Amino acid sequence: MISSLRKYVPVLDWGRRYDRDALQNDLIAAVIVTIMLIPQSLAYALLAGLPPEAGLYASILPIILYAIFGTSRALAVGPVAVVSLMTAAAVGQVAEQGTAGYAVAALTLALLSGGILLAMGVFRLGFLANFLSHPVIAGFITASGVIIAASQLKHILGVDASGHNLFELVVSLIEHLPETNFVTLIIGVAATAFLFWVRKGLKPMLISKGVKPRLADIAQKAGPVGAVVVTTLAVWIFGLSNWAGVSIVGEVPQSLPPFTMPDLSLDLVSALFIPALLISIIGFVESISVAQTLAAKKRQRIDPDQELIGLGAANVAAGFSGGYPVTGGFARSVVNFDAGAETPAAGAYTAVGLAIAALALTPLVFFLPKATLAATIIVAVLSLVDFSILKKTWTYSKADFVAVAATILLTLGFGVETGVSAGVILSIGLHLYKTSKPHVAEVGLVPGTQHFRNINRHEVLTDPNLVTLRIDESLYFANARFLEDLIQDRVTEDCPVKHVVLMCSAVNEVDMSALESLEAINERLRSMDVQLHLSEVKGPVTDRLRRSHFLDELTGRVFLSQYDAWAALSGKGPRSDLAAAQ
Amino acid sequence: MISSLRKYVPVLDWGRRYDRDALQNDLIAAVIVTIMLIPQSLAYALLAGLPPEAGLYASILPIILYAIFGTSRALAVGPVAVVSLMTAAAVGQVAEQGTAGYAVAALTLALLSGGILLAMGVFRLGFLANFLSHPVIAGFITASGVIIAASQLKHILGVDASGHNLFELVVSLIEHLPETNFVTLIIGVAATAFLFWVRKGLKPMLISKGVKPRLADIAQKAGPVGAVVVTTLAVWIFGLSNWAGVSIVGEVPQSLPPFTMPDLSLDLVSALFIPALLISIIGFVESISVAQTLAAKKRQRIDPDQELIGLGAANVAAGFSGGYPVTGGFARSVVNFDAGAETPAAGAYTAVGLAIAALALTPLVFFLPKATLAATIIVAVLSLVDFSILKKTWTYSKADFVAVAATILLTLGFGVETGVSAGVILSIGLHLYKTSKPHVAEVGLVPGTQHFRNINRHEVLTDPNLVTLRIDESLYFANARFLEDLIQDRVTEDCPVKHVVLMCSAVNEVDMSALESLEAINERLRSMDVQLHLSEVKGPVTDRLRRSHFLDELTGRVFLSQYDAWAALSGKGPRSDLAAAQ
């Protein structure tokens, strides 16, 4: 009872062993992560089309809930770029940005997403995430990064622009180009350049000047805060928001996360269900791969189903506390891990830090220019953009290349939901297509051995009465008929054939369709006076075949090894080969 | 040039060698098939909701087109029960039975179906039919047979009844039960009983009375004609259609197939496209399995892609000559084959026979009661109903059982299109689910051999430093993460492990997702100080892995055989085992 409770509430496990050392390490990590998260949370809320405080609220309660229910020691849960973009796309379809309905729909999306994740966790449906293939995810994230960066350019230029896909966005930006606010543009470009330099050049420079690497690291993480402070001061001192029309964050309420009630009307729920499902699965995939990478470094275990419950609880919390969908983020988790976080308590301390910020520090960001936040986002997401996946898949596998190229193009052209759905369907379709035409090799005996190899690739012994086909795929409905055609063709064209042997060493399954195809093959070969034999059938496959009548009706035999089949059926006789092999 | 023309127009091939013997055999077969087809064609038109002549027209030009383009020597193309039912379901959604629009929509359906089949043939898309698994087809045909039989009961009872699914149909029949026409009922029940007896009892009785088997066979085939003649005469002589209200076929135009123009308006085409696709695929599957079974008996070849072209041409012809969708039927093809048909010319002679019937004999069926046609259909389709597939799949494979049970229930409950679509989606889903959790065995060395077996099933040697996992499935996106979890769990729980070997003898593919998972596993094991090795990787898989950087980054080695891996990595050393093995 207690141990099963501990399985579902991991805090009961690590909480008992919590000591002073762990406390100290967790606190240091929490301070660093808090400093990094304040501007990032505001920026991602902007990206999601929500008021800035939504980003802070989405980082507070969700972190605590994940700390209680999640299994990763270092994962930091909160708003992330891709999920923020997907939130904007989904909520934008049901409400106008800036309205109360928009914020409420974001809460509903978070609650739905939380519900879906919890359900997947309870019913052990985590495997559904597997159907997002890696190339599809890579293509999707790259294309999302491009869209996110493009969507932030309007803040850098200080213009209004919008669009549902990259093309519309770019056209709209070009149309509004003449309205560019040059003061905003200077701030935006300077902030972007500064942040790129902080990311690449600051740490080496500090180290070369004798600063300790750890300190240089912290300075690099605090870079965005520097940009925030400098540009906020500039706007305030020079009154840029008045005479120059620079867009600023403005008034942010000073408050702990409020209790909010998502709208669960049937219309809204049915409009947001599919987006919530996609957000859940993509968020889970992103989160679990970060969690597993970090856990491996300390030889810790991640339970994927329990992770679903942790993320689900975090999203439900986001829905009831003024947030929007959240997941475990790559950047923030790595910072947390590198800063020495030992337990999920570090996340809870981060939450406390962010709560203090929400309560006390929001007046300080009144004059923060939106261009600075946009610069933060652009620099963050451009590190996600990686078109090399196209080249990698092109070299490695054309099917994967097609899936990744289609995902990128469709995401850019038709938006995130179309892109990722098409990618999933295409991956499945291509996989089924590949397995529907499996590799089948006609094999012969390598002289002097008991090995059998492809007759087209090796010098092997064959027998005109005997055709041996090695099937390099499980037999199931998609390729059952392929095998029927293949064998019928092979035997029809070659009259002396008396025996067909199917070598099944790579056949991991024979489903009902394949069984019936084998029965049909057996019958058809019988009417051509040809015997059908099997060799090297795996244990589980044999067990299953025994449950049918196939083995009784088989005209030939089942041989344990292909060599046994050769020895028994080959006109050339086994003895000479055996002698040669010894 | 000539030979490629011959490939696409098989008549050029067999036509050159046509001789007197073949002519004689084909003519005899044609006469027998024509006699059998006249009542059957009228009956299936009734089932499709069309006027009786549509059934005759659908058997004339299509047969000739298939004779020119098809590859099977014995296949007889025309209306069949399941396709007639699907036609009624599809056309019933866009037009009212008995209207001119209904007949035109049936032409459109035939043309669309022909176009789809031709396109599948030209683009070599025949493999799409593979995604209809055998259990789904079996379930679908059984459920269709039940629906067809139920739909004909109204003709036996002489009442009006209708419904889109079995439930509605049965309710409607019960509601109309009080209106039963008892004279019609007597004719219907008598005809049904007679036809069952003809099917089961006539031939043995004739043979026992000294009639030659071949003649008894022909008598059995002509049985339905007997029922038609007797009941028609009864209605005519006793005037049953007047005073007793027995429904009769009535006036059928005396005409060769007319030239008709399908309606290709966008609305109709888009409403009928999916039904046409399902009809094409199901028709193709039924046809190809009949064709292959019959071809095997004479060691002939069937070219599936050319079959698509033959069936496509037949359906286009049906669309332009007053017919409706057609395919190669089981019953008529077997009769044709048994009657000795040697070439597709037999089909052409059948077409001539049916053309004569359409031109000259239609006045004879004026008084033919619809109840007799309904009896013909019921007796024909009940032979398709076979619930034993439920038992077979239950024993053999639960996944197939789920697919077949769902197909039957959904077809009965929601109609043919929903049933077959759900069956296809479910088969694919279950297949993906199964392969997403592949069988992975931890293996050890069988003492005294070089064989490795599951440690849970056999007494084998193991080494605490060495974990060998045999993966019984191709590695692709659906199971890539499963492997990551599995290995991370296995290594985390067991500290002394220094080497992990993946035995890949049954891995037929490693896609990009699986490659990236292997890279992640390699990196994670590296951070746990564990080396990753591969063994028994297949040639094509190795070729592909070489195109990536994985093999360079692999912490361990790639062994040709698992025994090599054991010899090199096992602390117990190879020498002693080797000695034991010899």
CSV table of N, CA, C and O in Angstrom, one decimal, chain B residues 441-479:
chain,number,residue,atom,x,y,z
B,441,ALA,N,14.4,-10.5,-25.6
B,441,ALA,CA,14.8,-11.5,-24.7
B,441,ALA,C,16.2,-11.3,-24.3
B,441,ALA,O,17.1,-11.0,-25.1
B,442,GLU,N,16.4,-11.4,-22.9
B,442,GLU,CA,17.8,-11.4,-22.5
B,442,GLU,C,18.3,-12.8,-22.6
B,442,GLU,O,17.7,-13.8,-22.2
B,443,VAL,N,19.5,-12.9,-23.3
B,443,VAL,CA,19.9,-14.3,-23.7
B,443,VAL,C,21.3,-14.6,-23.0
B,443,VAL,O,22.0,-13.7,-22.7
B,444,GLY,N,21.5,-15.9,-22.9
B,444,GLY,CA,22.8,-16.4,-22.4
B,444,GLY,C,23.2,-17.6,-23.3
B,444,GLY,O,22.5,-18.1,-24.1
B,445,LEU,N,24.5,-18.0,-23.0
B,445,LEU,CA,25.0,-19.1,-23.9
B,445,LEU,C,24.6,-20.5,-23.4
B,445,LEU,O,24.7,-20.8,-22.2
B,446,VAL,N,24.1,-21.2,-24.3
B,446,VAL,CA,23.7,-22.6,-24.0
B,446,VAL,C,25.1,-23.4,-23.8
B,446,VAL,O,25.9,-23.4,-24.8
B,447,PRO,N,25.3,-24.0,-22.7
B,447,PRO,CA,26.6,-24.6,-22.4
B,447,PRO,C,27.0,-25.6,-23.5
B,447,PRO,O,26.1,-26.4,-23.9
B,448,GLY,N,28.2,-25.6,-23.9
B,448,GLY,CA,28.7,-26.6,-24.9
B,448,GLY,C,28.3,-26.3,-26.3
B,448,GLY,O,28.5,-27.1,-27.2
B,449,THR,N,27.7,-25.1,-26.6
B,449,THR,CA,27.3,-24.8,-27.9
B,449,THR,C,27.7,-23.4,-28.2
B,449,THR,O,28.3,-22.7,-27.4
B,450,GLN,N,27.4,-22.9,-29.4
B,450,GLN,CA,27.6,-21.5,-29.7
B,450,GLN,C,26.3,-20.8,-29.8
B,450,GLN,O,26.1,-19.7,-30.4
B,451,HIS,N,25.2,-21.4,-29.3
B,451,HIS,CA,23.9,-20.9,-29.4
B,451,HIS,C,23.5,-20.1,-28.1
B,451,HIS,O,23.9,-20.4,-27.0
B,452,PHE,N,22.7,-19.0,-28.3
B,452,PHE,CA,22.3,-18.2,-27.2
B,452,PHE,C,20.7,-18.3,-27.1
B,452,PHE,O,20.0,-18.2,-28.1
B,453,ARG,N,20.3,-18.4,-25.9
B,453,ARG,CA,18.8,-18.6,-25.7
B,453,ARG,C,18.4,-17.7,-24.6
B,453,ARG,O,19.2,-17.3,-23.7
B,454,ASN,N,17.1,-17.5,-24.5
B,454,ASN,CA,16.4,-16.7,-23.5
B,454,ASN,C,16.8,-17.2,-22.1
B,454,ASN,O,16.6,-18.4,-21.8
B,455,ILE,N,17.3,-16.3,-21.2
B,455,ILE,CA,17.7,-16.8,-19.9
B,455,ILE,C,16.5,-17.2,-19.0
B,455,ILE,O,16.7,-18.0,-18.1
B,456,ASN,N,15.3,-16.8,-19.4
B,456,ASN,CA,14.1,-17.2,-18.6
B,456,ASN,C,13.6,-18.5,-19.0
B,456,ASN,O,12.8,-19.1,-18.3
B,457,ARG,N,14.0,-19.0,-20.2
B,457,ARG,CA,13.4,-20.3,-20.6
B,457,ARG,C,14.4,-21.4,-20.6
B,457,ARG,O,14.0,-22.6,-20.7
B,458,HIS,N,15.7,-21.1,-20.6
B,458,HIS,CA,16.7,-22.1,-20.7
B,458,HIS,C,17.8,-22.0,-19.7
B,458,HIS,O,18.0,-20.9,-19.1
B,459,GLU,N,18.5,-23.1,-19.4
B,459,GLU,CA,19.6,-23.1,-18.5
B,459,GLU,C,20.8,-22.6,-19.3
B,459,GLU,O,21.3,-23.3,-20.2
B,460,VAL,N,21.2,-21.4,-19.1
B,460,VAL,CA,22.3,-20.8,-19.9
B,460,VAL,C,23.3,-20.2,-19.0
B,460,VAL,O,23.1,-19.9,-17.9
B,461,LEU,N,24.5,-20.0,-19.6
B,461,LEU,CA,25.6,-19.2,-18.9
B,461,LEU,C,25.4,-17.7,-19.1
B,461,LEU,O,25.1,-17.3,-20.2
B,462,THR,N,25.6,-17.0,-18.0
B,462,THR,CA,25.5,-15.5,-18.1
B,462,THR,C,26.8,-15.0,-17.4
B,462,THR,O,27.5,-15.7,-16.7
B,463,ASP,N,26.9,-13.7,-17.6
B,463,ASP,CA,28.1,-13.0,-17.0
B,463,ASP,C,27.5,-11.7,-16.3
B,463,ASP,O,26.9,-11.0,-17.0
B,464,PRO,N,27.8,-11.5,-15.1
B,464,PRO,CA,27.2,-10.3,-14.4
B,464,PRO,C,27.6,-9.0,-15.1
B,464,PRO,O,26.9,-8.0,-15.0
B,465,ASN,N,28.8,-9.0,-15.8
B,465,ASN,CA,29.2,-7.7,-16.4
B,465,ASN,C,28.6,-7.5,-17.8
B,465,ASN,O,28.8,-6.4,-18.4
B,466,LEU,N,27.9,-8.5,-18.3
B,466,LEU,CA,27.5,-8.5,-19.7
B,466,LEU,C,26.0,-8.8,-19.8
B,466,LEU,O,25.5,-9.8,-19.3
B,467,VAL,N,25.3,-7.8,-20.4
B,467,VAL,CA,23.8,-8.0,-20.7
B,467,VAL,C,23.7,-8.2,-22.2
B,467,VAL,O,24.1,-7.3,-22.9
B,468,THR,N,23.1,-9.3,-22.6
B,468,THR,CA,22.8,-9.4,-24.1
B,468,THR,C,21.3,-9.4,-24.3
B,468,THR,O,20.6,-10.3,-23.7
B,469,LEU,N,20.8,-8.5,-25.1
B,469,LEU,CA,19.4,-8.4,-25.4
B,469,LEU,C,19.2,-8.8,-26.9
B,469,LEU,O,19.8,-8.2,-27.8
B,470,ARG,N,18.4,-9.8,-27.1
B,470,ARG,CA,18.0,-10.1,-28.5
B,470,ARG,C,16.7,-9.4,-28.8
B,470,ARG,O,15.7,-9.7,-28.2
B,471,ILE,N,16.7,-8.6,-29.9
B,471,ILE,CA,15.5,-7.8,-30.2
B,471,ILE,C,14.8,-8.5,-31.3
B,471,ILE,O,15.3,-8.7,-32.4
B,472,ASP,N,13.5,-8.9,-31.1
B,472,ASP,CA,12.8,-9.7,-32.1
B,472,ASP,C,11.9,-8.8,-32.9
B,472,ASP,O,10.7,-9.1,-33.1
B,473,GLU,N,12.4,-7.8,-33.4
B,473,GLU,CA,11.6,-6.9,-34.2
B,473,GLU,C,12.5,-5.9,-34.9
B,473,GLU,O,13.5,-5.6,-34.4
B,474,SER,N,12.0,-5.4,-36.1
B,474,SER,CA,12.7,-4.3,-36.7
B,474,SER,C,12.6,-3.1,-35.8
B,474,SER,O,11.7,-2.9,-35.0
B,475,LEU,N,13.7,-2.2,-35.8
B,475,LEU,CA,13.7,-1.0,-35.0
B,475,LEU,C,13.2,0.1,-35.8
B,475,LEU,O,13.8,0.5,-36.8
B,476,TYR,N,12.1,0.7,-35.4
B,476,TYR,CA,11.6,1.9,-36.1
B,476,TYR,C,10.9,2.8,-35.1
B,476,TYR,O,10.8,2.5,-33.9
B,477,PHE,N,10.4,3.9,-35.6
B,477,PHE,CA,9.9,5.0,-34.7
B,477,PHE,C,9.0,4.5,-33.6
B,477,PHE,O,9.1,4.9,-32.5
B,478,ALA,N,8.1,3.5,-33.9
B,478,ALA,CA,7.1,3.1,-32.9
B,478,ALA,C,7.7,2.4,-31.8
B,478,ALA,O,7.1,2.4,-30.7
B,479,ASN,N,8.9,1.8,-31.9
B,479,ASN,CA,9.4,1.1,-30.8
B,479,ASN,C,10.8,1.6,-30.3
B,479,ASN,O,11.4,1.0,-29.5
